[in-house]
Tab-separated table of C-alpha atoms and ligand atoms in Angstrom:
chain	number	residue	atom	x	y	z
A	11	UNK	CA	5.159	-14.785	-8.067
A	12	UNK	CA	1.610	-14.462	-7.602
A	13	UNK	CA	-0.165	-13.140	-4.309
A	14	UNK	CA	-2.038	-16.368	-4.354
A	15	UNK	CA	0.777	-18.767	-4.598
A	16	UNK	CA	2.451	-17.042	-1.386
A	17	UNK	CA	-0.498	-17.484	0.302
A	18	UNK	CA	-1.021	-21.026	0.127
A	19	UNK	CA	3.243	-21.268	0.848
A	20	UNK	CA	2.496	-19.578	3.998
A	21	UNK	CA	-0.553	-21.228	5.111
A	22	UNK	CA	-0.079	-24.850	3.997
A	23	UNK	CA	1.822	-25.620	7.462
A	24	UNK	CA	-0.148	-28.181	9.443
A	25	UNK	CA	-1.201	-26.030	12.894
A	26	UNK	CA	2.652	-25.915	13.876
A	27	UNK	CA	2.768	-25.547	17.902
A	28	UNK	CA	5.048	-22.913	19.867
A	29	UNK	CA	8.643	-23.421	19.351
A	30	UNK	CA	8.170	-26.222	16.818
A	31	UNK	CA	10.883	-26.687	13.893
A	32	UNK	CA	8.783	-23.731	11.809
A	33	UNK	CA	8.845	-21.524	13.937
A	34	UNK	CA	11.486	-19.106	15.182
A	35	UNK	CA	11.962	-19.011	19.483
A	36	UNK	CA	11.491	-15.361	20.708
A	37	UNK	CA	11.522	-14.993	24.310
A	38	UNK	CA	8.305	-14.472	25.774
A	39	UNK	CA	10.235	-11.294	27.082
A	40	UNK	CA	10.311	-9.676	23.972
A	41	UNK	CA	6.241	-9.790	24.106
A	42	UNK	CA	6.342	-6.813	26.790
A	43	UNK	CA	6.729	-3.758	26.097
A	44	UNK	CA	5.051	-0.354	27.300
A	45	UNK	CA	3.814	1.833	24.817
A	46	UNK	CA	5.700	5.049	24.012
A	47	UNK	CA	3.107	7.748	24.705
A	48	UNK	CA	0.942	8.658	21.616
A	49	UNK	CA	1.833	12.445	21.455
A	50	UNK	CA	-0.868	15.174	21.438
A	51	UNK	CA	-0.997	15.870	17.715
A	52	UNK	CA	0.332	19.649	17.457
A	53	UNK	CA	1.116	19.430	14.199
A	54	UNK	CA	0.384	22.485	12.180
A	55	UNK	CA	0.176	22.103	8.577
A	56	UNK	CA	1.518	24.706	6.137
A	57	UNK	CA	-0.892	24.533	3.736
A	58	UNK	CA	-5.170	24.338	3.534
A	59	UNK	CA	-6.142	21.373	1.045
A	60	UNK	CA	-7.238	25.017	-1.380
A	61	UNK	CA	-3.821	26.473	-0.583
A	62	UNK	CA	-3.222	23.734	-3.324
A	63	UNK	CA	-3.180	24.104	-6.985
A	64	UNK	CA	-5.741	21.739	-7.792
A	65	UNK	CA	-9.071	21.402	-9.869
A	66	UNK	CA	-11.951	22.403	-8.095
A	67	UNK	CA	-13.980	19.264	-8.601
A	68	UNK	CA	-11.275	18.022	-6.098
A	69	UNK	CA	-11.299	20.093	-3.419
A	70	UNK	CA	-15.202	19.749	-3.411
A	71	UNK	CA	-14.694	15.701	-3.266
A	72	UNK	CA	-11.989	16.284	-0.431
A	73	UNK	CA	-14.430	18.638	1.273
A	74	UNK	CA	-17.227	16.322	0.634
A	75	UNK	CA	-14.824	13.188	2.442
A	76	UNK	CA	-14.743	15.482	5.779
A	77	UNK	CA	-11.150	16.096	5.577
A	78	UNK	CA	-10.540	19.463	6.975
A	79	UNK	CA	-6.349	20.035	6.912
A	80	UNK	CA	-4.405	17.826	5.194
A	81	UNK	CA	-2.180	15.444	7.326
A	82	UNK	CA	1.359	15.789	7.800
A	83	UNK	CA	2.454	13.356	4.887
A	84	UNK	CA	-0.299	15.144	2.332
A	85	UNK	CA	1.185	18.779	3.691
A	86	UNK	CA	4.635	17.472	2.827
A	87	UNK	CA	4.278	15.628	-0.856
A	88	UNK	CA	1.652	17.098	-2.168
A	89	UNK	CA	3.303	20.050	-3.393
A	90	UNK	CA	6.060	18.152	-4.504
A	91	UNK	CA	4.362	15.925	-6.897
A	92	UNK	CA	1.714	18.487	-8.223
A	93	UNK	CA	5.327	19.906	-9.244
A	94	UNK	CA	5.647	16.793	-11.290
A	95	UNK	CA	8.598	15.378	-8.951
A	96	UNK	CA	9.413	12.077	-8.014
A	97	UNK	CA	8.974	11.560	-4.339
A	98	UNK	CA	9.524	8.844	-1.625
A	99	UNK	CA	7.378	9.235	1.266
A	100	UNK	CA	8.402	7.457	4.461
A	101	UNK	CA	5.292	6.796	6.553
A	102	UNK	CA	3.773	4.253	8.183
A	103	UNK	CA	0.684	3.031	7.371
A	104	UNK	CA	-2.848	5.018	8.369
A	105	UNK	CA	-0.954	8.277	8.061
A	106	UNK	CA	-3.159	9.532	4.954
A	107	UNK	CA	-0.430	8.558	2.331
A	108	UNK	CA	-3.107	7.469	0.314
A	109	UNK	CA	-4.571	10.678	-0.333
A	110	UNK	CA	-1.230	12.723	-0.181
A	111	UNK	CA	-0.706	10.228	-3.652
A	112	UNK	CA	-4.269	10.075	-5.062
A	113	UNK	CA	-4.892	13.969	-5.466
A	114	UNK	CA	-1.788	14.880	-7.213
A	115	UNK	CA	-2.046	11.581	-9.740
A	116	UNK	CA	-5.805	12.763	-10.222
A	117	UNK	CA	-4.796	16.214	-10.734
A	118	UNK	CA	-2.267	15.369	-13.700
A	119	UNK	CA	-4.894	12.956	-14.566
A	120	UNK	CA	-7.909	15.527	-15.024
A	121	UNK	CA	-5.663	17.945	-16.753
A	122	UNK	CA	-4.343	15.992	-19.200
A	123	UNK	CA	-6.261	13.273	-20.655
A	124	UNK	CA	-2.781	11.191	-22.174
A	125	UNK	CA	-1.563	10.836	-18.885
A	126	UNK	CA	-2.153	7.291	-16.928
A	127	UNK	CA	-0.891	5.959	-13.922
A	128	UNK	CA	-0.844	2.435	-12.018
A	129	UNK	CA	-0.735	2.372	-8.397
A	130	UNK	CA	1.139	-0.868	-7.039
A	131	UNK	CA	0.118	-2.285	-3.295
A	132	UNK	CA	1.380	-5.586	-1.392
A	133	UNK	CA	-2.369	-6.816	-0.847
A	134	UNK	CA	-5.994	-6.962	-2.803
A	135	UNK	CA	-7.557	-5.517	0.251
A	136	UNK	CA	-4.996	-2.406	0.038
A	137	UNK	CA	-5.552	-2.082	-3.575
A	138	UNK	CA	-9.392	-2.077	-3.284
A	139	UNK	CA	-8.949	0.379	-0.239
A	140	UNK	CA	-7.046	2.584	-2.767
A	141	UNK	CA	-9.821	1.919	-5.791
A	142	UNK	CA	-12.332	3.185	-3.547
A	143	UNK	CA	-10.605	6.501	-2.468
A	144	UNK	CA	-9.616	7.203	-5.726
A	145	UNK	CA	-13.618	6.946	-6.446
A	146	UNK	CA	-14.423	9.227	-3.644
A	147	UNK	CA	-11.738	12.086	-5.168
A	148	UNK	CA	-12.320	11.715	-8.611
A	149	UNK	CA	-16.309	12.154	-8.208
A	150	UNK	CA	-18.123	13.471	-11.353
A	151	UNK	CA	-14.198	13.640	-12.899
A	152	UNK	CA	-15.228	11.251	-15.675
A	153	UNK	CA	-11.972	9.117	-15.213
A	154	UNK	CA	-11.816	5.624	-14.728
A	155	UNK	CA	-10.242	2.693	-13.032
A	156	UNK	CA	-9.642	-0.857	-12.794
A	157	UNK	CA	-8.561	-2.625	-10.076
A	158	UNK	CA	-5.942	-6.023	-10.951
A	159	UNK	CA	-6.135	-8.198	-7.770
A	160	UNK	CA	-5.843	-12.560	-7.505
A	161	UNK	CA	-9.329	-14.127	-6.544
A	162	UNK	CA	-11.341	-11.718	-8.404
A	163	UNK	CA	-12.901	-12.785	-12.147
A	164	UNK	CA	-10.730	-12.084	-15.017
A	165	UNK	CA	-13.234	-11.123	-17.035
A	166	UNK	CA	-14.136	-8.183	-15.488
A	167	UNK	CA	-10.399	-7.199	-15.087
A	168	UNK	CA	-10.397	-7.617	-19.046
A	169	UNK	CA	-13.563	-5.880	-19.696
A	170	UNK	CA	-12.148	-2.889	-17.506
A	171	UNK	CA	-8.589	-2.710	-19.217
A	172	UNK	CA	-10.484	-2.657	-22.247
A	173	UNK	CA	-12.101	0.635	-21.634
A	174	UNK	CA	-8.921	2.272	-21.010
A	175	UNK	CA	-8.869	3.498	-17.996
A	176	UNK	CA	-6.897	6.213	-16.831
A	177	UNK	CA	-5.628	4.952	-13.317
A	178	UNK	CA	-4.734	1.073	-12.634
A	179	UNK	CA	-4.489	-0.412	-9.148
A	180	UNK	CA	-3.218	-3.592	-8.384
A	181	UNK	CA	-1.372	-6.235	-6.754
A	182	UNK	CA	2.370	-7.437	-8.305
A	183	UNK	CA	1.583	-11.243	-9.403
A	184	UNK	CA	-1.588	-9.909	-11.309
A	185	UNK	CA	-0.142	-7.077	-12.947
A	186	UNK	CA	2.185	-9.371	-13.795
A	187	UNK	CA	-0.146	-12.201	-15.166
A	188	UNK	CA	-1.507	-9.392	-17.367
A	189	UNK	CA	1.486	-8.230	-18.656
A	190	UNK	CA	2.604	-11.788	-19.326
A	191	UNK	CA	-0.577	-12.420	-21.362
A	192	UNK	CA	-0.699	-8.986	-23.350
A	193	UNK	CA	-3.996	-7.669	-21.944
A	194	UNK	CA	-2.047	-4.591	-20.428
A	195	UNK	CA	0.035	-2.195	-22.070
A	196	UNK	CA	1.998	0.046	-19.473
A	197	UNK	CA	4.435	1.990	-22.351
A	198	UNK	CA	2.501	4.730	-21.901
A	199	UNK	CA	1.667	5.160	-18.200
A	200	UNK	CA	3.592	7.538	-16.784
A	201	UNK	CA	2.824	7.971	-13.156
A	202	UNK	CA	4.107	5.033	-10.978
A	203	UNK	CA	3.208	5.022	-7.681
A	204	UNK	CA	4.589	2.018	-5.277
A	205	UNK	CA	2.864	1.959	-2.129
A	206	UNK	CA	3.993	-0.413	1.025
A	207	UNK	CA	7.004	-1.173	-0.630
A	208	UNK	CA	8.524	-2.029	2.304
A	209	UNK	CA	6.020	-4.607	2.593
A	210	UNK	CA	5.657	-5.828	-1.048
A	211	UNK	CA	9.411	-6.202	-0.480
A	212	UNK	CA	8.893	-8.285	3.017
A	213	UNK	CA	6.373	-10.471	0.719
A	214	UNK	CA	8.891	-11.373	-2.027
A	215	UNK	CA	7.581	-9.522	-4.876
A	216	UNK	CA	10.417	-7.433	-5.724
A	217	UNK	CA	11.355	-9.272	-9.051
A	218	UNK	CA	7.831	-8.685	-9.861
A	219	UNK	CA	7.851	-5.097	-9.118
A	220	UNK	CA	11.245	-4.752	-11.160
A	221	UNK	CA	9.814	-6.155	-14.098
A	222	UNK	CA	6.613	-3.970	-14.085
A	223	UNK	CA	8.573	-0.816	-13.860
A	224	UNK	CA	10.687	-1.851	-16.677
A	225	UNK	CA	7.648	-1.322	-18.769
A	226	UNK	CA	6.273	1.992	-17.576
A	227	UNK	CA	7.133	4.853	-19.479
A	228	UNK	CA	10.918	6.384	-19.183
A	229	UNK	CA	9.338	9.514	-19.130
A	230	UNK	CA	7.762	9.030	-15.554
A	231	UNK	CA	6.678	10.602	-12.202
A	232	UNK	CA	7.233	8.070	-9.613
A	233	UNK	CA	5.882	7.861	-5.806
A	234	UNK	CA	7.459	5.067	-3.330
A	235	UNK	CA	5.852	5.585	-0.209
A	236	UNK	CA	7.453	2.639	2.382
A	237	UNK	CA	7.274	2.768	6.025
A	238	UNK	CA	11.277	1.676	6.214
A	239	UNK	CA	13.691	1.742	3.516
A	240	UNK	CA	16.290	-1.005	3.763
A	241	UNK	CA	19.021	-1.704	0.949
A	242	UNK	CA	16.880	-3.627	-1.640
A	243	UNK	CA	14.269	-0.654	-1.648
A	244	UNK	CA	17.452	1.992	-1.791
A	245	UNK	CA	18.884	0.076	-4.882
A	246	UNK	CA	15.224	0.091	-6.291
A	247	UNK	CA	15.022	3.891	-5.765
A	248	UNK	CA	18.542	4.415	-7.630
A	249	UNK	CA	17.640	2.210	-10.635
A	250	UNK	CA	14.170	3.133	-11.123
A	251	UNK	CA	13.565	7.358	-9.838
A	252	UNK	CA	14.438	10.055	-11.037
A	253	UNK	CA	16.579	12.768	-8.784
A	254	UNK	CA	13.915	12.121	-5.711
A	255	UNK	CA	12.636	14.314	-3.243
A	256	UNK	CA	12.406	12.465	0.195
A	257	UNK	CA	9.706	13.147	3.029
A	258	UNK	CA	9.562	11.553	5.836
A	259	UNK	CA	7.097	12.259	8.458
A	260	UNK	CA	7.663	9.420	10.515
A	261	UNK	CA	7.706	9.666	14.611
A	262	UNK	CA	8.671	6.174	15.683
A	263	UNK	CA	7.351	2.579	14.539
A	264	UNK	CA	3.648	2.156	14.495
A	265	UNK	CA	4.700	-1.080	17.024
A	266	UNK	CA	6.119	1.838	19.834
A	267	UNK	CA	3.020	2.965	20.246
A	268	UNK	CA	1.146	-0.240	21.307
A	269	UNK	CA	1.167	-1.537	24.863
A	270	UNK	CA	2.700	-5.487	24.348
A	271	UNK	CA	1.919	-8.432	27.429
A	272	UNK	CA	1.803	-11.787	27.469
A	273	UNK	CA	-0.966	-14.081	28.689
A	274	UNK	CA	-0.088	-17.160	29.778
A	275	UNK	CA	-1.955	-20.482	29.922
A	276	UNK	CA	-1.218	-24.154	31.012
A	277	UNK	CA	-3.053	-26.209	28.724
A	278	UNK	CA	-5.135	-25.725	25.536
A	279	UNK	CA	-8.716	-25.753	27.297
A	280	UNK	CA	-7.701	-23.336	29.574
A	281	UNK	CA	-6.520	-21.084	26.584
A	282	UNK	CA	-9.785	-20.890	24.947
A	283	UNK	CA	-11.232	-19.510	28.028
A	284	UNK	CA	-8.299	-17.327	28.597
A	285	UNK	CA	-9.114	-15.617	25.532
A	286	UNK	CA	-12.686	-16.017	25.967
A	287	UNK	CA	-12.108	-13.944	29.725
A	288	UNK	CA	-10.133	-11.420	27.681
A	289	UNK	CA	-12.581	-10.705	24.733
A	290	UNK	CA	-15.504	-9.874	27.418
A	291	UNK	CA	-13.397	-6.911	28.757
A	292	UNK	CA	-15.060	-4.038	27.806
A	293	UNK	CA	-11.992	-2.151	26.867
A	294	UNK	CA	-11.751	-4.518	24.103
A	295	UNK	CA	-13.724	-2.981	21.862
A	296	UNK	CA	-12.150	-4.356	18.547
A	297	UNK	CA	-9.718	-6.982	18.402
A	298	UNK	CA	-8.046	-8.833	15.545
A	299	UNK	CA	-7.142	-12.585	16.696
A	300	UNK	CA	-4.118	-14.502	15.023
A	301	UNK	CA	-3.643	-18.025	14.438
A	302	UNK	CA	-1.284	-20.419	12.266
A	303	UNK	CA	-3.512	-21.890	9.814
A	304	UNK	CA	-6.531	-21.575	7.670
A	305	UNK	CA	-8.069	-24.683	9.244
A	306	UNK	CA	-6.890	-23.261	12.624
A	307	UNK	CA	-8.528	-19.899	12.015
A	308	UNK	CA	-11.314	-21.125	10.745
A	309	UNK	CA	-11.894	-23.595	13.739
A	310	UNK	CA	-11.028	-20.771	16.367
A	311	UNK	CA	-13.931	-17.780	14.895
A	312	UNK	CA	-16.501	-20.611	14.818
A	313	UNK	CA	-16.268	-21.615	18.630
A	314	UNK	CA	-15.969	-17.740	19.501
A	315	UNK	CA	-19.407	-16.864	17.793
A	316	UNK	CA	-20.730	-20.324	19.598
A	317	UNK	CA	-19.677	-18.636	22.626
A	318	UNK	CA	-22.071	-15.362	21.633
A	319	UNK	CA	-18.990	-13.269	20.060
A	320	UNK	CA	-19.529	-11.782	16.458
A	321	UNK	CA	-16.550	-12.783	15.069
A	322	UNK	CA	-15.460	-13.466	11.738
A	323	UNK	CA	-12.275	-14.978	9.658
A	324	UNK	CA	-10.413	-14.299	7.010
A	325	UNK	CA	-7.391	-16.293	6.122
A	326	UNK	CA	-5.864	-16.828	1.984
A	327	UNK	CA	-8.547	-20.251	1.603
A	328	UNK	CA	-11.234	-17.642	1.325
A	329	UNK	CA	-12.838	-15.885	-1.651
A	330	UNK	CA	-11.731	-12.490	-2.393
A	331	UNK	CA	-15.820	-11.806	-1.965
A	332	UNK	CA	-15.792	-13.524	1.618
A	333	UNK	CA	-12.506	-11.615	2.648
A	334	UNK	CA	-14.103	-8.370	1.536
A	335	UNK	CA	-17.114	-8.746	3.660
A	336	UNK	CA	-15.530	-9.814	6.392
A	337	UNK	CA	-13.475	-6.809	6.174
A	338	UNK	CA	-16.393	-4.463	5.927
A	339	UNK	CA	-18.410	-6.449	9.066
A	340	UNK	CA	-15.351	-5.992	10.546
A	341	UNK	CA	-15.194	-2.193	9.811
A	342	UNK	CA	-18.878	-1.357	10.400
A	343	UNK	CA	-18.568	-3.661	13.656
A	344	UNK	CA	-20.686	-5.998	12.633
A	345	UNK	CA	-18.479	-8.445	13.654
A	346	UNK	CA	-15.596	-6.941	16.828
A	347	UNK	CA	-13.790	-10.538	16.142
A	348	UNK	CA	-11.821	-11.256	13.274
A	349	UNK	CA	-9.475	-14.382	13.303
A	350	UNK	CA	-6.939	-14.248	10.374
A	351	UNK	CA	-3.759	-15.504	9.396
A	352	UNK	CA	-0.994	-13.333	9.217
A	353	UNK	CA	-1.139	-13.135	4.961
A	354	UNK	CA	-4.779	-12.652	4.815
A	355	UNK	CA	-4.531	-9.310	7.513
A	356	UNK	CA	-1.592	-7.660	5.885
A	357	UNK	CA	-3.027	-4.476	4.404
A	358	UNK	CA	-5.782	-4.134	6.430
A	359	UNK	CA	-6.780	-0.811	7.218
A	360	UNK	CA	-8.861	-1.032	10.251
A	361	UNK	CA	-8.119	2.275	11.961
A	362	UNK	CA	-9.925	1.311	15.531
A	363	UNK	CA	-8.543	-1.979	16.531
A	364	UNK	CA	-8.188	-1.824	20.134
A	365	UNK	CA	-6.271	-4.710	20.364
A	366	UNK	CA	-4.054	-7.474	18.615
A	367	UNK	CA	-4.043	-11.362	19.862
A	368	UNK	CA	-1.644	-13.384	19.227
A	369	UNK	CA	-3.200	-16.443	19.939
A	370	UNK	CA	-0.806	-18.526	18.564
A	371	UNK	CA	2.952	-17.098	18.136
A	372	UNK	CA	4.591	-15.852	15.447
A	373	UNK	CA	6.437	-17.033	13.278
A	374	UNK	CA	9.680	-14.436	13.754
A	375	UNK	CA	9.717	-11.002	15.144
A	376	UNK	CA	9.249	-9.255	12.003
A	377	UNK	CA	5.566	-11.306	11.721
A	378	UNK	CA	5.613	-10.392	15.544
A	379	UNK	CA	5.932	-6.479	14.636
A	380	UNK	CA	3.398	-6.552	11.661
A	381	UNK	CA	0.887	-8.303	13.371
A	382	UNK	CA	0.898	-5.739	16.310
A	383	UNK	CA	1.413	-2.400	13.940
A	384	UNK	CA	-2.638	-3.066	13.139
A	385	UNK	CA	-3.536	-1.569	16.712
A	386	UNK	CA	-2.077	1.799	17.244
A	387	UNK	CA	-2.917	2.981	14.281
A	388	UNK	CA	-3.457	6.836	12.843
A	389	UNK	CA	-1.893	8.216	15.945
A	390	UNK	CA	-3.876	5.829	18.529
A	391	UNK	CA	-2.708	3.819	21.601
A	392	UNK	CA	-3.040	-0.170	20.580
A	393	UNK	CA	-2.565	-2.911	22.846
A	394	UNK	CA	-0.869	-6.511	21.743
A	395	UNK	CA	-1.317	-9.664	24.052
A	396	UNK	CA	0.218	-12.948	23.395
A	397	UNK	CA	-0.603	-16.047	24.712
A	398	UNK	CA	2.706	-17.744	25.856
A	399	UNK	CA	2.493	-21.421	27.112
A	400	UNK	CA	4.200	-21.577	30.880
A	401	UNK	CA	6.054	-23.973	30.731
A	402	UNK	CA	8.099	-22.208	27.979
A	403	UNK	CA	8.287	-19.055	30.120
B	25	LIG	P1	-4.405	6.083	4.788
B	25	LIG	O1	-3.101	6.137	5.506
B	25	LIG	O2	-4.377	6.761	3.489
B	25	LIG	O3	-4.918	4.662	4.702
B	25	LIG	O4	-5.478	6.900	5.670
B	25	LIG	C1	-5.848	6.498	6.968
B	25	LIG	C2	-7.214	7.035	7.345
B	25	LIG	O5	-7.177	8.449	7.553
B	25	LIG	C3	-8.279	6.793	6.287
B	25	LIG	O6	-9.460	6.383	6.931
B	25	LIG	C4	-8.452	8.144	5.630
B	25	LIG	O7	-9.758	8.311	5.084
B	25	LIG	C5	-8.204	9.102	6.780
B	25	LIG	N1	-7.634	10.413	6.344
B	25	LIG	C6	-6.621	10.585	5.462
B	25	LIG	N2	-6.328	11.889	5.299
B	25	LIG	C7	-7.155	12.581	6.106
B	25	LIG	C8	-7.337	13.987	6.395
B	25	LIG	N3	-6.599	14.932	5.815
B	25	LIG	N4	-8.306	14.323	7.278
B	25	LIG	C9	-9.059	13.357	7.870
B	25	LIG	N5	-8.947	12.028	7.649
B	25	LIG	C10	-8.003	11.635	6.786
């Protein structure tokens, strides 16, 4: 299935209101919540990032990033996979897993020129996120990447797999697409890294992600990193690694760390200002707003910047070039409002969102739980409010 496809699945639903047919009732109650306190981080890591046996160009591009000691997940797995061991990392997301699987796969990569690896994430904002670290620690290196998302031209996705490039990054449905149509060759890549699976799992790809790895080499490093592991990512562990070294470093859900309420509201023009009230609050510094559709979302970020906010939206109607830039406003604060559906902001690594809006419901507890795991993130305190109608309280 392609990313786009589930997209429009999700999305197509005409503005559905709370409680309707679509979506699932969850007591208002299970909105509240105090937030476990974020601890003071006294971790002490066992290793320096030149404790490790890596190239020099990389520990000049790490030291070049700012990164001083490598976080708790990098401590843990790096060693582990510079030994060439396959190695599931459970972590949740804005932990530094990306690193603690990008300088072991650039390692191999440097040293020997054969090897190639492809790096499989749930979204094309994750993947891109990935492309460009990968960029940052393989400075001056000489290899080379592509990056296989939906919404972006083919062509240059062809052009790039032409060149073979040592490292591929991508999203399920398009790896598969180019699979399907023969412009990519995985027979000889032999480091797989899966990252999110939990999530790729959550978004139905898992046939997809079966049928990839059935063409990566048998002879085969592989890194799952997955924030949960549940029995469909167990049975993909046994059929697909090799005698696996597990690391967890995980403290508690991302979602125990953010402080959950409920605002409440008696009609629709009072909810507007409601929100309006809460977005003024200077503790709200950066908040990501939800809503149902794309028409919804789309409606909701225009009357917020009429009303002097700089907000923005992303939702799966949008270019992949629209959804990138309003990432980046997003990031740079250009805009401290983004509306989004709940496809279009999975994957996004926003480490400073004060606070997550549910201005319309959820559609289950499980969207409830990854909506509200983008505040709280990297070890800060988030906060989650949800508007709740009163006369369903
Ligand atoms: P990730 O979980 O890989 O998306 O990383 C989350 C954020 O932490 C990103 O902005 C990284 O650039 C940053 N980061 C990762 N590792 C380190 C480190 N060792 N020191 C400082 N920042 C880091």
């Amino acid at each position: 299935m392609s990313y786009s496809s589930y997209s429009s699945r999700n999305t197509r639903n005409r503005r559905p209101s709370y409680g309707s047919r679509r979506k699932q009732y969850i007591h208002p109650g299970k909105f509240i919540k105090a937030a476990k306190q974020v601890q003071a981080e006294a971790y002490e890591p066992t290793h320096n990032f030149d404790d490790f046996d890596i190239h020099p160009l990389l520990k000049e591009n790490i030291k070049a990033k700012g990164y001083i000691a490598p976080s708790p997940i990098q401590d843990q797995t790096i060693p582990h996979a510079l030994a060439g061991k396959d190695v599931i990392g459970i972590a949740n997301t804005g932990t530094g897993k990306t690193a603690a699987f990008a300088i072991p796969i650039l390692q191999r990569l440097i040293v020997d020129q054969n090897s190639r690896a492809i790096i499989i994430a749930p979204t094309r904002e994750l993947a891109q996120q990935i492309e460009d670290e990968c960029i940052s620690f393989a400075r001056r290196s000489g290899l080379g990447g592509v990056v296989l998302i939906g919404g972006s031209p083919m062509g240059k996705q062809l052009r790039g797999l032409r060149e073979r490039p040592n490292v591929v990054i991508g999203t399920p449905g398009r790896i598969k697409d180019h699979l399907q149509r023969g412009s990519l060759d995985l027979s000889r890549f032999n480091i797989v890294v899966l990252d999110e699976v939990d999530r790729m799992v959550d978004m139905g790809f898992i046939g997809d992600i079966r049928s990839i790895l059935g063409q990566v080499s048998p002879n085969r490093q592989s890194l799952f990193f997955s924030a949960t592991i549940d029995a469909k990512i167990n049975a993909l562990i046994q059929t697909f690694m090799n005698s696996p070294v597990t690391v967890s470093v995980k403290q508690g859900d991302t979602s125990d760390f953010v402080e959950q309420n409920i605002v409440q509201y008696n009609s629709s023009n009072e909810k507007i200002g409601k929100l309006h009230d809460l977005l003024i609050d200077e503790n709200v510094k950066k908040a990501l707003v939800f809503d149902d559709t794309q028409r919804s979302v789309e409606r909701l970020s225009k009357e917020l910047a009429s009303r002097g906010f700089k907000s923005g939206a992303i939702h799966g109607g949008k270019t992949q070039g629209s959804r990138q830039r309003a990432l980046n406003h997003f990031r740079e604060n250009n805009i401290t409002v983004l509306v989004a559906t709940d496809v279009a902001a999975r994957g996004i690594d926003v480490t400073d969102i004060t606070h997550v809006i549910n201005y319309s419901t959820p559609a289950s507890y499980d969207d409830y739980i990854h909506r509200i795991g983008r505040a709280g993130r990297a070890g800060k305190a988030g906060n989650a409010l949800t508007f709740v109608e009163k006369t369903n309280y």
